[in-house]
XYZ file of C-alpha atoms in Angstrom:
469
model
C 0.000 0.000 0.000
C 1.613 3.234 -1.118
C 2.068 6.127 1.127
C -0.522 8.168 -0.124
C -2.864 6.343 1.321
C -1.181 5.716 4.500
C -2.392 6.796 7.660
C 0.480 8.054 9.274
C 1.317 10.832 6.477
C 1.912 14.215 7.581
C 0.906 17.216 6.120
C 3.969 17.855 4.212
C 3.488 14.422 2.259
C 6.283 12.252 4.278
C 4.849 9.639 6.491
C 6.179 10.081 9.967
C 6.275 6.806 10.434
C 8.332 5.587 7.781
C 12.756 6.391 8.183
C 13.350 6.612 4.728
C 10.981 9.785 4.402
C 8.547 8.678 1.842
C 12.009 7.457 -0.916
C 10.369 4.041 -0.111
C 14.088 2.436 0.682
C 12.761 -0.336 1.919
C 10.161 -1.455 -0.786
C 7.411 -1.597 1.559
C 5.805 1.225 0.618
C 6.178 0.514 -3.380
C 3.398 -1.393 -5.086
C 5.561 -1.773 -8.282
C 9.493 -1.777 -6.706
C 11.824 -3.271 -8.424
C 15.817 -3.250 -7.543
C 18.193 -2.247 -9.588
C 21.068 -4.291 -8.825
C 23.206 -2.691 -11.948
C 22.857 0.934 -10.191
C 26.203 1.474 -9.063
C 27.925 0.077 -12.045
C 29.806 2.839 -14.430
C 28.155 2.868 -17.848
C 30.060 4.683 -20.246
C 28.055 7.325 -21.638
C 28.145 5.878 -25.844
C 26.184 3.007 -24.175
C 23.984 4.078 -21.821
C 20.111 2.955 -22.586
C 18.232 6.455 -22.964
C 15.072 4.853 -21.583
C 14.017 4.797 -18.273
C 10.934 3.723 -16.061
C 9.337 6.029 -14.156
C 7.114 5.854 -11.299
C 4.528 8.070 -10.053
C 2.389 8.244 -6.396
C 5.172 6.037 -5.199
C 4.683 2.916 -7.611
C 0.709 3.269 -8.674
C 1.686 4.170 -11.610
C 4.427 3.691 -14.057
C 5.985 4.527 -17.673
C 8.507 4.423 -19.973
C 10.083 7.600 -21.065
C 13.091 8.258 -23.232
C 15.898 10.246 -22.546
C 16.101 12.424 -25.771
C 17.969 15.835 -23.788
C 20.698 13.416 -23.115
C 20.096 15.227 -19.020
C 22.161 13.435 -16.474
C 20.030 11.505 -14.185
C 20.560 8.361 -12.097
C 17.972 6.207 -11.013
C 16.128 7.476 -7.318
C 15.860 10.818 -9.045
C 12.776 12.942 -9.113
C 12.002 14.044 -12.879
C 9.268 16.566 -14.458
C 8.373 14.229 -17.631
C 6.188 15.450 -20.464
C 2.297 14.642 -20.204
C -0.799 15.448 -23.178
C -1.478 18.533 -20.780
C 1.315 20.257 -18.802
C 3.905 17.673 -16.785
C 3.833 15.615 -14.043
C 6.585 14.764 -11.700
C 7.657 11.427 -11.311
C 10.718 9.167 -9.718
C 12.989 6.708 -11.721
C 12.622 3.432 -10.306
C 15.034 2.169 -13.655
C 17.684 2.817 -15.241
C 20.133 0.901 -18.066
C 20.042 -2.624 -19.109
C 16.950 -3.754 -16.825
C 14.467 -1.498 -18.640
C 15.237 -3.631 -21.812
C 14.423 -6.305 -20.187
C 11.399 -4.772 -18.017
C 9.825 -3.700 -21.712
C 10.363 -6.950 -22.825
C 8.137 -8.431 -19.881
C 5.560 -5.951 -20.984
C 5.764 -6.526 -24.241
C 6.449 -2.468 -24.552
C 7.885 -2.045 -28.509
C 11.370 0.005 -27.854
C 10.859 1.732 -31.376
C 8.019 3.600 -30.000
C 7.399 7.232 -29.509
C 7.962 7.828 -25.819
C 7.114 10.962 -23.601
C 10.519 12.570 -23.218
C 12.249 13.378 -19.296
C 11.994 17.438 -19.364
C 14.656 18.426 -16.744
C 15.363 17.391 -13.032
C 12.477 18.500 -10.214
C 13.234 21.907 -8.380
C 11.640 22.695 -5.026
C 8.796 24.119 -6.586
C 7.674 21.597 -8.267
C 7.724 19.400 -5.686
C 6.390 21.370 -3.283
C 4.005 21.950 -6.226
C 3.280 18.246 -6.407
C 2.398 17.965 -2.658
C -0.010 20.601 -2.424
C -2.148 18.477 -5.364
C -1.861 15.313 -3.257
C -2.886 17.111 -0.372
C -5.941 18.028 -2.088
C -6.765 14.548 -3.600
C -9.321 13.651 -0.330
C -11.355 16.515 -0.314
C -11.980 16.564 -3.543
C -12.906 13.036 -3.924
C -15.643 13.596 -0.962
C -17.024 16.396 -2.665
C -16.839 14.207 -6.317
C -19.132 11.471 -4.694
C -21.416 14.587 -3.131
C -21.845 15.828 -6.570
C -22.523 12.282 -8.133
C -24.853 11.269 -5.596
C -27.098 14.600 -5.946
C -27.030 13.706 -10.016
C -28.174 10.537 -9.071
C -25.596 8.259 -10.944
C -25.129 4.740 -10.273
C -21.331 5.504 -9.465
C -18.830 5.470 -7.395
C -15.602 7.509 -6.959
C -12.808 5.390 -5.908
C -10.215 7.632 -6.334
C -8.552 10.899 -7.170
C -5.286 11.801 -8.863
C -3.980 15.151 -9.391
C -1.617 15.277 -11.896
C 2.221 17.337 -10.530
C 1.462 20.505 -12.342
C -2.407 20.511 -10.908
C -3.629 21.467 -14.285
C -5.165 17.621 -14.525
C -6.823 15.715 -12.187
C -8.003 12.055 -13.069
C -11.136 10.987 -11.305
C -11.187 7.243 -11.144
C -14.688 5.111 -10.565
C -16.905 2.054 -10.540
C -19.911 1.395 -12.391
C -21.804 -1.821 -13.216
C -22.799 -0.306 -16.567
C -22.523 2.717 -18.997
C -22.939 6.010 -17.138
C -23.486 8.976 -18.804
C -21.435 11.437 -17.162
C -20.996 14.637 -19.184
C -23.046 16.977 -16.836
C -21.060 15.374 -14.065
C -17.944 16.890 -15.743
C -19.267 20.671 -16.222
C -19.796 20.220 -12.793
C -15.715 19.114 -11.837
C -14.838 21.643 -14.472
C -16.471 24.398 -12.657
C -15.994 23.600 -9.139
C -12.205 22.330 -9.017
C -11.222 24.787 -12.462
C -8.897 21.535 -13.670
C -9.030 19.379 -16.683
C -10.935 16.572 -15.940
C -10.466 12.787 -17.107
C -12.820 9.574 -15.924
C -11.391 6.084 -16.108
C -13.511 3.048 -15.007
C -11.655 0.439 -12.863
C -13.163 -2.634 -11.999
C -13.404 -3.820 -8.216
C -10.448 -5.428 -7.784
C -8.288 -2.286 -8.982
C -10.499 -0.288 -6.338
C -9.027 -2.937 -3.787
C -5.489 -2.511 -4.837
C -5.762 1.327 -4.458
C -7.783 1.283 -1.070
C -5.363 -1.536 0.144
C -6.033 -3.504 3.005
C -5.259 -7.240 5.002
C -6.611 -10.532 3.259
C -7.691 -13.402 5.444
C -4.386 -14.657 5.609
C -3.120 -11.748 7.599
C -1.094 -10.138 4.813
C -1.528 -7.180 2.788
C -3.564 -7.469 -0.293
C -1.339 -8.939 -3.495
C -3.348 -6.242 -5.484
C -2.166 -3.195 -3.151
C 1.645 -4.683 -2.627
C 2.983 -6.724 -6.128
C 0.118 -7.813 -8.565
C -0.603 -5.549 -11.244
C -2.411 -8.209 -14.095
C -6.132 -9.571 -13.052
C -6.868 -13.369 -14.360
C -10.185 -14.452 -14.381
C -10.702 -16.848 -11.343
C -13.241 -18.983 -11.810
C -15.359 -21.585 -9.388
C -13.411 -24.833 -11.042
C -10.428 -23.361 -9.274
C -11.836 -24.121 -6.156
C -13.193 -27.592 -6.980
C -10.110 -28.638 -8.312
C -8.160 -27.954 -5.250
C -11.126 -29.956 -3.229
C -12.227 -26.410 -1.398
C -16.030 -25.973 -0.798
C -17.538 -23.625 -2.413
C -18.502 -21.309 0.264
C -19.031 -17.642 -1.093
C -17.962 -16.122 2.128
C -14.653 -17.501 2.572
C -13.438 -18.005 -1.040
C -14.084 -13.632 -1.388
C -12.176 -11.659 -1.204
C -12.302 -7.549 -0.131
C -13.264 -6.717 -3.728
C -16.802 -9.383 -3.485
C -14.605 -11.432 -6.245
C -13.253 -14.790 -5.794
C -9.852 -14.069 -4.200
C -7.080 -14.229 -7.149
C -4.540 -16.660 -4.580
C -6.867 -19.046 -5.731
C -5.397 -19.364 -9.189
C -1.689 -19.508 -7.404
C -1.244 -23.053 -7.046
C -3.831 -24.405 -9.535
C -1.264 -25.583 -12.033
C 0.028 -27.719 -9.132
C -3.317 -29.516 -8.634
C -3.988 -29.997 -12.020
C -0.591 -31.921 -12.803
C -1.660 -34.119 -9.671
C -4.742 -34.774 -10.683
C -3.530 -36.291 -14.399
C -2.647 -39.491 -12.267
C -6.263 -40.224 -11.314
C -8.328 -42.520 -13.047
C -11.537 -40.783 -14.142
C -15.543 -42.188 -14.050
C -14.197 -43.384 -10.962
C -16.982 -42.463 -8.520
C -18.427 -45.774 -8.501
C -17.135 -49.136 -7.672
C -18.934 -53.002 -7.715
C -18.015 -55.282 -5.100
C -20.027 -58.649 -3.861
C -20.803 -56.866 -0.951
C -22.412 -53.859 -2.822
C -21.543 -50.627 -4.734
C -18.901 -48.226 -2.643
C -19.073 -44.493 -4.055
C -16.297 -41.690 -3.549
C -16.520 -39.359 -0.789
C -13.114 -37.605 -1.004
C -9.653 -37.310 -2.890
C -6.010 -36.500 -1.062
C -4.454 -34.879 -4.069
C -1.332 -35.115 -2.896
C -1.131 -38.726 -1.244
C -2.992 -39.961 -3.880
C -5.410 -41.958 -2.091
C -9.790 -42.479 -2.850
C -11.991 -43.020 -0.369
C -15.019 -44.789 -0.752
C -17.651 -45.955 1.275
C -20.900 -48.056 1.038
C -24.736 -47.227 1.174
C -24.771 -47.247 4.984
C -21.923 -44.785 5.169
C -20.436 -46.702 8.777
C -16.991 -46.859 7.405
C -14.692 -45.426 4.799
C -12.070 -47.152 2.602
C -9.124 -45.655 1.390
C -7.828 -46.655 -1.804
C -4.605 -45.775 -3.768
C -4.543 -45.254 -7.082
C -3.525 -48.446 -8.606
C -6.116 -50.428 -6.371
C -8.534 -48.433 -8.212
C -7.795 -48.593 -11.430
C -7.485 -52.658 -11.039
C -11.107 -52.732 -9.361
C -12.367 -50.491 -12.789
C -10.475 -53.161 -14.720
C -12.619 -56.249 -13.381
C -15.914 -53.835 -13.086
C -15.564 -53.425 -16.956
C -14.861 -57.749 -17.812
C -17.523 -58.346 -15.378
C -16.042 -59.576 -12.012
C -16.254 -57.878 -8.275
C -13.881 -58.105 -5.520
C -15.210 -59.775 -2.652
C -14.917 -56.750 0.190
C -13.144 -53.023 0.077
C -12.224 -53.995 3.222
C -8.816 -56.361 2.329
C -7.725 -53.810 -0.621
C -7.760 -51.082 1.719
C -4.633 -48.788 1.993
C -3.048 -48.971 5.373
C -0.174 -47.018 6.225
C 3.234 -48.349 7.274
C 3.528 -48.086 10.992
C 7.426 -46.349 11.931
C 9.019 -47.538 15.158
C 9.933 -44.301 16.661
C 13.228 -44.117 18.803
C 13.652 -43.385 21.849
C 14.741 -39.674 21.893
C 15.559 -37.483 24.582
C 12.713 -34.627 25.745
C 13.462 -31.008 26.969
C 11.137 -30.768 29.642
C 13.003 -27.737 31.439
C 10.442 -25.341 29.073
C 7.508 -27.565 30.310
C 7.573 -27.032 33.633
C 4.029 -25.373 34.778
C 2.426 -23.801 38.251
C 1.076 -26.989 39.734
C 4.435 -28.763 39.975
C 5.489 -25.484 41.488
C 2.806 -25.186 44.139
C 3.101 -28.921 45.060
C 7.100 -28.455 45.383
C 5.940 -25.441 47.607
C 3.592 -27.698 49.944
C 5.788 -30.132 50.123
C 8.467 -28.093 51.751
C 5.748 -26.184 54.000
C 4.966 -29.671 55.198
C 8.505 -30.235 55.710
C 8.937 -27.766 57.689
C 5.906 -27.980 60.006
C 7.271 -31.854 60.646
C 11.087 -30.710 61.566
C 8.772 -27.752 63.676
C 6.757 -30.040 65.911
C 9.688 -32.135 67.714
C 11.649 -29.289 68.352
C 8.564 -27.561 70.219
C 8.403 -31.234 71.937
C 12.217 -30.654 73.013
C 11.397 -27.295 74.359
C 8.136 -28.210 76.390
C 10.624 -30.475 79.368
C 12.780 -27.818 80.009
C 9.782 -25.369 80.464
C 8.402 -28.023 82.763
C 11.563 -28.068 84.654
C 11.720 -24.465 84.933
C 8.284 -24.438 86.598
C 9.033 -27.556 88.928
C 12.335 -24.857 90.443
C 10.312 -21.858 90.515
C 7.483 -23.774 92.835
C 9.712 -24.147 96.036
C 10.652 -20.654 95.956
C 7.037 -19.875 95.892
C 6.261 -22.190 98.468
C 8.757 -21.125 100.517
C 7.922 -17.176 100.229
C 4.416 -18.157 101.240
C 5.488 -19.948 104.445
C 7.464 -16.878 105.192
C 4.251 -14.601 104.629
C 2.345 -16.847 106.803
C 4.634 -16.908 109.475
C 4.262 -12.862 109.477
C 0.651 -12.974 108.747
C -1.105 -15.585 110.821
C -4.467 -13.853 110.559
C -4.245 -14.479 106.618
C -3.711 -17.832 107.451
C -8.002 -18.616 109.059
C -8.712 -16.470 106.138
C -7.362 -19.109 103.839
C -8.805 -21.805 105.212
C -12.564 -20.039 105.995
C -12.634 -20.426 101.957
C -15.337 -22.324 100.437
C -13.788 -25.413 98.304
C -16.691 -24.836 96.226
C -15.439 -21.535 94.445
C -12.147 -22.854 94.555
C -12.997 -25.983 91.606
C -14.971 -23.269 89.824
C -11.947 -21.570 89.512
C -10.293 -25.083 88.491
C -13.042 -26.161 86.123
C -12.252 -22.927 84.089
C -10.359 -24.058 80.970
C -8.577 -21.318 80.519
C -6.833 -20.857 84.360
C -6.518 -24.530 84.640
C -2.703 -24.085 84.346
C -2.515 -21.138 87.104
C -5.005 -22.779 88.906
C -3.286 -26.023 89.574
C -0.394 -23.937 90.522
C -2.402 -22.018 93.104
C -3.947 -25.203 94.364
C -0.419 -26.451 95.160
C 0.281 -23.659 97.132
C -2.213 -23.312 98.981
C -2.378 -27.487 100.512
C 1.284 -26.417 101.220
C 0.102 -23.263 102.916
C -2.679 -25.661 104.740
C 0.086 -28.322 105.740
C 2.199 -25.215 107.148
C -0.967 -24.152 108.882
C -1.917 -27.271 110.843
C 1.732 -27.994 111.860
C 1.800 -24.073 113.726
C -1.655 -25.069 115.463
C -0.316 -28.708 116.529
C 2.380 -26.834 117.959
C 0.109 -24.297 119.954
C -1.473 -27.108 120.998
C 1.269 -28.851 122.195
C 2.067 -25.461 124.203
C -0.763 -24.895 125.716
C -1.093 -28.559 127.491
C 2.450 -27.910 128.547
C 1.436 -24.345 130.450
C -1.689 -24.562 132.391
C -1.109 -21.831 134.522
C -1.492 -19.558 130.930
C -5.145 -20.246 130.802
């Protein structure tokens, strides 16, 4: 698809997008490049071919113009050529010994009268030349405003202003004749240009429009084909396709031209098949053709009830046609079927470092988390003893701080034992003091213990010392 029509062009006529500044370097943006691979070669001037290809609107167009000023130009150079009405600027996409060979493919007559190359492009003209292709989308809007309000069964596909502006060329598409003259007092008047109409089919609309086929490429009209064959529905039977409109289309509403590419292909394949094959006699019954592999070269058949298909290869076939035609049937498709040779595959090394996915990460990862809770649970089980024997030396010094406070305080001491037992296992039953509690328990039978030794004792005392009561 050529610049023009690109999307990312700037005002000034080079795309932004593209490095080589619209020169189309690359060939990307040139429908009709060609490379010149004799360029940099010195010619001497006593040989040098005075004809050279031209290009215009980067590759839409081309031509063939001769040299007859003898002007020093180079191919990649940007020429004013001589037109029926003014000039037009153009680029030389060839130069030399390949345009002999380029007319050739054309079948272009080199004693012709050619358009002659008028001198090299100044700055005006080019600047000339972008202001007209700046102007090429507005007018074509306001060509299909004035078409429609004339009522013509038309349609304006494009517009071309020629590099001088004194000639624009309004192309369009039309199922029949139109009869446009009062259409063209109209351009006349409103753009003050020479006007010319040229009908192009719907494919050429495609190629100028450009676009992406089904196959994710560019359109071969818009990038490298410039002649239309006829593509016809046998195309698409020969190659075994079905014939569905929708997919065998392509943008234009014709049948896509890719599928004449490999036709030639299918039909030199197809020489080897036996034909007024579609029918075969056997014992068992008559076995009709469902489908052909081109390219293995295998028929498959099948009977009446359709259960089971029977490929064939080509010989097989022709020998069943054979005994059809003297009057004999084979017993069964089913022991002339082709079956294909089974290959013993070796042993071979896989890469599976590339087909590693998340679950045999996340089970690695519970694995070790269940590791680590196992190498977790006897070391808490180590820890609990010493905590227990920690507790077991910190009771004595408990108990013995409490004897000393109830040595001090012996009023504390009937306190304590006034208690009720009952709130005492309350406190016990409580699940969540049960550790404290049995603690406090502890101490306080050894405070009772202390308790009833110091009133033995006084006991003891007292029967000793009667005189004291």
């Amino acid at each position: 698809m050529s610049c023009a029509g690109c999307s990312v062009g700037t005002n000034s006529g080079i795309p932004s997008g593209c490095k080589s500044n619209g020169h189309c370097a690359t060939g990307g943006c040139n429908k009709l490049n060609t490379y010149d691979w004799l360029r940099f070669l010195p010619v001497p001037s006593g040989q040098q071919f005075n004809i050279h290809e031209i290009s215009f609107k980067n590759g839409i167009r081309k031509g063939f113009y001769s040299n007859k000023n003898k002007i020093d130009v180079m191919t990649g150079d940007m020429v004013c050529v001589e037109t029926e009405s003014g000039f037009d600027v153009g680029r030389i996409s060839l130069s030399g010994e390949l345009v002999k060979l380029q007319m050739k493919k054309r079948k272009v007559n080199a004693d012709m009268q050619f358009m002659s190359i008028l001198r090299k492009s100044t700055d005006a003209d080019l600047e000339r030349m972008m202001e007209g292709r700046a102007m090429e989308g507005a007018t074509m809007l306001k060509a299909r405003t004035y078409a429609k309000e004339l009522k013509l069964d038309m349609k304006v596909g494009e517009v071309e202003y020629q590099g001088d502006k004194r000639k624009a060329t309004f192309y369009y598409i039309a199922d029949d004749r139109v009869d446009f003259r009062e259409l063209i007092k109209i351009y006349a008047r409103e753009f003050k240009v020479k006007i010319e109409m040229r009908q192009i089919g719907a494919r050429q609309e495609a190629g100028k429009i450009g676009g992406l086929g089904s196959c994710g490429r560019e359109l071969c009209c818009s990038t490298w084909l410039t002649d239309f064959k006829s593509v016809g529905t046998n195309a698409a039977r020969y190659q075994n396709l079905s014939i569905n409109q929708s997919k065998l289309s392509g943008q234009c509403g014709r049948l896509k031209c890719c599928l004449n590419y490999e036709l030639d292909t299918y039909m030199d394949a197809l020489q080897d098949f036996p034909r007024d094959a579609d029918w075969l006699q056997t014992e068992f019954g008559n076995a009709r053709l469902v489908k052909t592999d081109i390219f293995k070269k295998l028929m498959v058949y099948e009977y009446g009830d359709g259960a089971k298909q029977y490929p064939l290869t080509i010989a097989k076939v022709k020998d069943i046609k054979q005994m059809n035609q003297e009057g004999k049937k084979p017993e069964h498709l089913e022991g002339l079927k082709y079956e294909p040779e089974t290959v013993v595959k070796e042993a071979e090394f896989v890469n599976v470092i590339e087909q590693v996915s998340l679950k045999t990460i996340e089970r690695a990862g519970q694995k070790k988390r269940q590791s680590n809770q196992q190498n977790r649970n006897p070391n808490q089980q180590n820890r609990n003893p010493n905590q227990q024997n920690r507790s077991q030396q910190a009771r004595p010094e408990n108990q013995q701080n409490s004897n000393r406070d109830n040595n001090r305080n012996p009023d504390n001491k009937q306190e304590g034992d006034r208690r009720n037992p009952n709130t005492d296992n309350r406190e016990n039953n409580r699940p969540n003091n049960r550790p404290n509690n049995n603690r406090n328990n502890n101490n306080r039978n050894n405070n009772n213990r202390n308790n009833n030794r110091d009133n033995n004792t006084n006991n003891n005392t007292n029967n000793d010392n009667p005189t004291d009561k």
